[in-house]
Amino acid sequence: AQSVAQPEDQVNVAEGNPLTVKCTYSVSGNPYLFWYVQYPNRGLQFLLKYITGDNLVKGSYGFEAEFNKSQTSFHLKKPSALVSDSALYFCAVRDGIIPGGYNKLIFGAGTRLAVHP
Amino acid sequence: EAGVTQSPTHLIKTRGQQATLRCSPISGHTSVYWYQQALGLGLQFLLWYDEGEERNRGNFPPRFSGRQFPNYSSELNVNALELEDSALYLCASSMNRDKNTEAFFGQGTRLTVV
């Protein structure tokens, strides 16, 4: 069965420093990977996705993610963190277990990012 | 362009009652998803509607049900409410069922069962 793991409940980083939020996945077949961000009392906002092609995917707000097939990882990164990046980040995966069908989008437990001034 | 809209924003019910939550997808989107986000937990997949039919279902009891209307809007019904049903219920929509299609989320309905 497909699954997503976000091993860190919280990541703390100083403003201006690079940040990494980790995600590993398990799927049958090729993975389709997504990152979302959730600000307090809000819904989720789509950040970026990996479907195929370049392993480094660029998304909104300066975020990028690196797909590593051998390590089954899809870590979210940003070269220089902002205090306003503080939020809850979710990694998600959709696999092709149902060919041409309705394959669920499954989310990790979330990682809270705290960026300190 | 309007995003995914959910109503009501907040809902307070007593145990044993029924709750109805509503979702309007982005114009042109045919797929609607429902997720439950309980406090301290991640998003749990509830239901997926597309073209008016239930297409996939998460591990929730039958008292969680819903439907999709011809205009692709959707309702989530929760019968015989239990205290543990208190959560943020998120609706999302996508253009189609393709694996590479991202979903866009509404702001959620916070259901409180007392």
mmCIF file of C-alpha atoms in Angstrom:
data_model
loop_
_atom_site.group_PDB
_atom_site.id
_atom_site.type_symbol
_atom_site.label_atom_id
_atom_site.label_comp_id
_atom_site.label_asym_id
_atom_site.label_seq_id
_atom_site.Cartn_x
_atom_site.Cartn_y
_atom_site.Cartn_z
ATOM 1 C CA ALA A 1 0.000 0.000 0.000
ATOM 2 C CA GLN A 2 1.142 3.522 -0.685
ATOM 3 C CA SER A 3 2.385 5.585 2.249
ATOM 4 C CA VAL A 4 4.188 8.799 3.064
ATOM 5 C CA ALA A 5 6.445 9.455 6.043
ATOM 6 C CA GLN A 6 7.550 12.789 7.401
ATOM 7 C CA PRO A 7 10.037 11.793 10.082
ATOM 8 C CA GLU A 8 10.237 15.167 11.817
ATOM 9 C CA ASP A 9 7.315 16.599 13.756
ATOM 10 C CA GLN A 10 9.018 19.988 13.858
ATOM 11 C CA VAL A 11 11.928 21.699 12.165
ATOM 12 C CA ASN A 12 13.487 24.813 13.642
ATOM 13 C CA VAL A 13 15.647 27.108 11.552
ATOM 14 C CA ALA A 14 16.980 30.632 11.842
ATOM 15 C CA GLU A 15 15.846 33.229 9.350
ATOM 16 C CA GLY A 16 18.223 33.430 6.413
ATOM 17 C CA ASN A 17 19.464 29.863 6.830
ATOM 18 C CA PRO A 18 18.617 27.073 4.400
ATOM 19 C CA LEU A 19 15.783 24.767 5.366
ATOM 20 C CA THR A 20 14.951 21.161 4.597
ATOM 21 C CA VAL A 21 11.714 19.344 5.380
ATOM 22 C CA LYS A 22 12.036 15.601 4.857
ATOM 23 C CA CYS A 23 9.651 13.219 3.150
ATOM 24 C CA THR A 24 9.971 9.562 2.191
ATOM 25 C CA TYR A 25 7.402 7.521 0.321
ATOM 26 C CA SER A 26 6.402 3.992 -0.563
ATOM 27 C CA VAL A 27 4.336 3.278 -3.661
ATOM 28 C CA SER A 28 3.719 0.624 -6.243
ATOM 29 C CA GLY A 29 5.034 1.851 -9.550
ATOM 30 C CA ASN A 30 6.018 5.408 -10.361
ATOM 31 C CA PRO A 31 5.323 7.986 -7.674
ATOM 32 C CA TYR A 32 3.526 11.266 -8.171
ATOM 33 C CA LEU A 33 4.647 13.531 -5.340
ATOM 34 C CA PHE A 34 3.301 16.799 -3.993
ATOM 35 C CA TRP A 35 4.058 19.350 -1.293
ATOM 36 C CA TYR A 36 1.443 21.510 0.396
ATOM 37 C CA VAL A 37 1.620 24.215 3.078
ATOM 38 C CA GLN A 38 -1.017 25.009 5.686
ATOM 39 C CA TYR A 39 -1.106 28.286 7.568
ATOM 40 C CA PRO A 40 -3.042 28.489 10.882
ATOM 41 C CA ASN A 41 -6.795 28.018 10.506
ATOM 42 C CA ARG A 42 -6.485 27.778 6.743
ATOM 43 C CA GLY A 43 -6.769 25.115 4.083
ATOM 44 C CA LEU A 44 -3.811 23.625 2.277
ATOM 45 C CA GLN A 45 -1.983 25.503 -0.466
ATOM 46 C CA PHE A 46 -0.254 23.654 -3.277
ATOM 47 C CA LEU A 47 3.495 24.321 -3.459
ATOM 48 C CA LEU A 48 4.945 21.999 -6.083
ATOM 49 C CA LYS A 49 4.812 18.557 -7.621
ATOM 50 C CA TYR A 50 7.066 15.933 -9.171
ATOM 51 C CA ILE A 51 5.697 13.879 -12.018
ATOM 52 C CA THR A 52 8.670 13.017 -14.185
ATOM 53 C CA GLY A 53 11.791 14.621 -15.593
ATOM 54 C CA ASP A 54 14.267 16.715 -13.634
ATOM 55 C CA ASN A 55 14.800 15.562 -10.086
ATOM 56 C CA LEU A 56 14.859 19.145 -8.806
ATOM 57 C CA VAL A 57 11.425 20.724 -8.935
ATOM 58 C CA LYS A 58 10.843 24.419 -8.361
ATOM 59 C CA GLY A 59 7.629 25.720 -6.847
ATOM 60 C CA SER A 60 5.927 28.670 -5.212
ATOM 61 C CA TYR A 61 7.468 31.120 -2.721
ATOM 62 C CA GLY A 62 11.045 30.071 -3.550
ATOM 63 C CA PHE A 63 10.585 26.463 -2.475
ATOM 64 C CA GLU A 64 12.046 23.543 -4.340
ATOM 65 C CA ALA A 65 12.099 19.800 -3.812
ATOM 66 C CA GLU A 66 14.543 17.093 -4.768
ATOM 67 C CA PHE A 67 13.307 13.713 -5.911
ATOM 68 C CA ASN A 68 15.633 10.810 -5.124
ATOM 69 C CA LYS A 69 14.388 7.513 -6.485
ATOM 70 C CA SER A 70 17.036 5.322 -4.862
ATOM 71 C CA GLN A 71 16.290 6.768 -1.430
ATOM 72 C CA THR A 72 12.538 7.079 -2.119
ATOM 73 C CA SER A 73 12.676 10.624 -0.844
ATOM 74 C CA PHE A 74 11.209 13.961 -1.859
ATOM 75 C CA HIS A 75 12.658 16.558 0.500
ATOM 76 C CA LEU A 76 11.423 20.154 0.457
ATOM 77 C CA LYS A 77 14.094 22.846 0.478
ATOM 78 C CA LYS A 78 14.558 26.577 0.464
ATOM 79 C CA PRO A 79 17.932 28.333 0.286
ATOM 80 C CA SER A 80 17.027 31.136 2.702
ATOM 81 C CA ALA A 81 14.188 30.818 5.200
ATOM 82 C CA LEU A 82 11.790 33.619 6.085
ATOM 83 C CA VAL A 83 9.820 34.030 9.305
ATOM 84 C CA SER A 84 6.707 34.038 7.140
ATOM 85 C CA ASP A 85 7.544 30.471 6.009
ATOM 86 C CA SER A 86 6.546 29.245 9.466
ATOM 87 C CA ALA A 87 3.654 26.854 8.852
ATOM 88 C CA LEU A 88 2.670 23.200 8.648
ATOM 89 C CA TYR A 89 4.021 21.366 5.611
ATOM 90 C CA PHE A 90 2.538 18.227 4.129
ATOM 91 C CA CYS A 91 4.045 15.811 1.664
ATOM 92 C CA ALA A 92 1.610 13.754 -0.416
ATOM 93 C CA VAL A 93 1.808 10.908 -2.884
ATOM 94 C CA ARG A 94 -0.477 9.423 -5.473
ATOM 95 C CA ASP A 95 0.414 6.139 -7.105
ATOM 96 C CA GLY A 96 -0.910 4.335 -10.131
ATOM 97 C CA ILE A 97 -2.150 1.259 -8.359
ATOM 98 C CA ILE A 98 -5.471 1.565 -10.184
ATOM 99 C CA PRO A 99 -4.474 1.855 -13.850
ATOM 100 C CA GLY A 100 -6.310 4.787 -15.348
ATOM 101 C CA GLY A 101 -8.463 4.948 -12.253
ATOM 102 C CA TYR A 102 -9.062 6.848 -9.080
ATOM 103 C CA ASN A 103 -5.823 6.749 -7.172
ATOM 104 C CA LYS A 104 -6.015 8.401 -3.778
ATOM 105 C CA LEU A 105 -3.855 11.334 -2.768
ATOM 106 C CA ILE A 106 -2.312 10.266 0.532
ATOM 107 C CA PHE A 107 -0.740 12.754 2.934
ATOM 108 C CA GLY A 108 2.026 12.492 5.470
ATOM 109 C CA ALA A 109 1.458 13.510 9.085
ATOM 110 C CA GLY A 110 2.898 16.960 8.506
ATOM 111 C CA THR A 111 5.979 18.812 9.714
ATOM 112 C CA ARG A 112 5.751 22.086 11.565
ATOM 113 C CA LEU A 113 8.363 24.547 10.374
ATOM 114 C CA ALA A 114 9.355 27.293 12.797
ATOM 115 C CA VAL A 115 11.606 30.031 11.451
ATOM 116 C CA HIS A 116 13.099 32.225 14.158
ATOM 117 C CA PRO A 117 14.232 35.820 13.618
ATOM 118 C CA GLU B 1 -11.190 32.894 -10.419
ATOM 119 C CA ALA B 2 -12.921 31.641 -7.289
ATOM 120 C CA GLY B 3 -11.232 28.865 -5.366
ATOM 121 C CA VAL B 4 -12.804 25.965 -3.563
ATOM 122 C CA THR B 5 -15.458 27.226 -1.182
ATOM 123 C CA GLN B 6 -16.782 25.412 1.860
ATOM 124 C CA SER B 7 -19.724 26.158 4.124
ATOM 125 C CA PRO B 8 -20.304 26.616 6.913
ATOM 126 C CA THR B 9 -16.989 27.774 8.320
ATOM 127 C CA HIS B 10 -17.859 26.507 11.769
ATOM 128 C CA LEU B 11 -20.483 24.011 12.887
ATOM 129 C CA ILE B 12 -21.404 22.959 16.406
ATOM 130 C CA LYS B 13 -23.524 19.854 16.907
ATOM 131 C CA THR B 14 -24.424 17.622 19.792
ATOM 132 C CA ARG B 15 -23.588 13.954 19.952
ATOM 133 C CA GLY B 16 -26.021 11.818 17.976
ATOM 134 C CA GLN B 17 -27.049 14.588 15.596
ATOM 135 C CA GLN B 18 -26.313 14.772 11.884
ATOM 136 C CA ALA B 19 -23.998 17.263 10.214
ATOM 137 C CA THR B 20 -24.022 18.385 6.604
ATOM 138 C CA LEU B 21 -20.989 20.088 5.100
ATOM 139 C CA ARG B 22 -20.935 21.654 1.655
ATOM 140 C CA CYS B 23 -18.264 22.222 -0.950
ATOM 141 C CA SER B 24 -18.150 24.039 -4.274
ATOM 142 C CA PRO B 25 -15.200 23.107 -6.476
ATOM 143 C CA ILE B 26 -13.211 25.364 -8.725
ATOM 144 C CA SER B 27 -15.060 26.007 -11.968
ATOM 145 C CA GLY B 28 -14.213 23.283 -14.476
ATOM 146 C CA HIS B 29 -13.135 20.766 -11.849
ATOM 147 C CA THR B 30 -15.067 17.517 -11.787
ATOM 148 C CA SER B 31 -13.352 15.738 -8.893
ATOM 149 C CA VAL B 32 -14.099 16.541 -5.260
ATOM 150 C CA TYR B 33 -12.245 15.036 -2.320
ATOM 151 C CA TRP B 34 -13.039 15.114 1.372
ATOM 152 C CA TYR B 35 -10.436 14.853 4.118
ATOM 153 C CA GLN B 36 -10.645 14.866 7.902
ATOM 154 C CA GLN B 37 -7.963 16.670 9.866
ATOM 155 C CA ALA B 38 -8.334 15.914 13.544
ATOM 156 C CA LEU B 39 -6.289 17.867 16.092
ATOM 157 C CA GLY B 40 -2.750 16.587 16.190
ATOM 158 C CA LEU B 41 -3.271 14.268 13.269
ATOM 159 C CA GLY B 42 -2.603 14.529 9.587
ATOM 160 C CA LEU B 43 -5.125 14.486 6.805
ATOM 161 C CA GLN B 44 -7.171 11.339 6.597
ATOM 162 C CA PHE B 45 -8.759 10.585 3.246
ATOM 163 C CA LEU B 46 -12.532 10.266 3.465
ATOM 164 C CA LEU B 47 -14.185 10.237 0.060
ATOM 165 C CA TRP B 48 -13.639 11.004 -3.623
ATOM 166 C CA TYR B 49 -16.440 11.982 -5.961
ATOM 167 C CA ASP B 50 -16.096 12.407 -9.679
ATOM 168 C CA GLU B 51 -18.759 12.873 -12.328
ATOM 169 C CA GLY B 52 -21.450 12.394 -9.730
ATOM 170 C CA GLU B 53 -20.248 9.046 -8.427
ATOM 171 C CA GLU B 54 -18.307 7.922 -5.362
ATOM 172 C CA ARG B 55 -14.987 6.684 -6.762
ATOM 173 C CA ASN B 56 -12.879 5.906 -3.748
ATOM 174 C CA ARG B 57 -13.382 5.732 -0.010
ATOM 175 C CA GLY B 58 -11.120 5.867 3.011
ATOM 176 C CA ASN B 59 -11.315 3.765 6.177
ATOM 177 C CA PHE B 60 -14.302 5.477 7.732
ATOM 178 C CA PRO B 61 -17.587 3.973 8.920
ATOM 179 C CA PRO B 62 -20.707 4.124 6.727
ATOM 180 C CA ARG B 63 -22.154 6.974 8.778
ATOM 181 C CA PHE B 64 -19.779 9.159 6.776
ATOM 182 C CA SER B 65 -21.395 9.596 3.404
ATOM 183 C CA GLY B 66 -21.943 12.182 0.756
ATOM 184 C CA ARG B 67 -22.913 12.947 -2.747
ATOM 185 C CA GLN B 68 -21.949 15.043 -5.735
ATOM 186 C CA PHE B 69 -24.477 17.111 -7.608
ATOM 187 C CA PRO B 70 -24.737 17.709 -11.384
ATOM 188 C CA ASN B 71 -22.906 21.038 -10.967
ATOM 189 C CA TYR B 72 -20.064 19.082 -9.286
ATOM 190 C CA SER B 73 -20.636 20.610 -5.861
ATOM 191 C CA SER B 74 -20.634 18.114 -3.034
ATOM 192 C CA GLU B 75 -22.069 17.407 0.381
ATOM 193 C CA LEU B 76 -20.530 15.426 3.199
ATOM 194 C CA ASN B 77 -22.983 13.989 5.694
ATOM 195 C CA VAL B 78 -21.969 12.640 9.061
ATOM 196 C CA ASN B 79 -24.700 10.767 10.896
ATOM 197 C CA ALA B 80 -24.892 9.794 14.560
ATOM 198 C CA LEU B 81 -22.148 12.235 15.471
ATOM 199 C CA GLU B 82 -19.564 11.167 18.009
ATOM 200 C CA LEU B 83 -17.233 13.380 20.019
ATOM 201 C CA GLU B 84 -14.295 11.964 18.041
ATOM 202 C CA ASP B 85 -15.763 13.418 14.845
ATOM 203 C CA SER B 86 -14.687 16.878 15.981
ATOM 204 C CA ALA B 87 -12.184 17.981 13.366
ATOM 205 C CA LEU B 88 -11.453 20.280 10.466
ATOM 206 C CA TYR B 89 -13.056 18.868 7.337
ATOM 207 C CA LEU B 90 -11.290 19.870 4.166
ATOM 208 C CA CYS B 91 -12.668 19.687 0.680
ATOM 209 C CA ALA B 92 -10.443 19.738 -2.388
ATOM 210 C CA SER B 93 -11.060 19.682 -6.104
ATOM 211 C CA SER B 94 -9.052 18.751 -9.150
ATOM 212 C CA MET B 95 -9.576 19.000 -12.858
ATOM 213 C CA ASN B 96 -9.681 15.258 -13.408
ATOM 214 C CA ARG B 97 -8.575 11.945 -11.974
ATOM 215 C CA ASP B 98 -5.155 11.904 -13.616
ATOM 216 C CA LYS B 99 -2.324 10.959 -11.295
ATOM 217 C CA ASN B 100 -0.341 14.075 -12.114
ATOM 218 C CA THR B 101 -3.136 16.458 -11.213
ATOM 219 C CA GLU B 102 -2.826 18.438 -8.019
ATOM 220 C CA ALA B 103 -5.792 19.106 -5.789
ATOM 221 C CA PHE B 104 -6.779 22.556 -4.564
ATOM 222 C CA PHE B 105 -8.189 22.916 -1.089
ATOM 223 C CA GLY B 106 -10.880 25.018 0.522
ATOM 224 C CA GLN B 107 -10.550 26.700 3.896
ATOM 225 C CA GLY B 108 -12.344 23.910 5.683
ATOM 226 C CA THR B 109 -15.308 23.471 7.992
ATOM 227 C CA ARG B 110 -14.510 23.113 11.658
ATOM 228 C CA LEU B 111 -16.975 20.683 13.166
ATOM 229 C CA THR B 112 -17.279 20.588 16.922
ATOM 230 C CA VAL B 113 -19.329 17.837 18.540
ATOM 231 C CA VAL B 114 -20.343 18.478 22.138
#
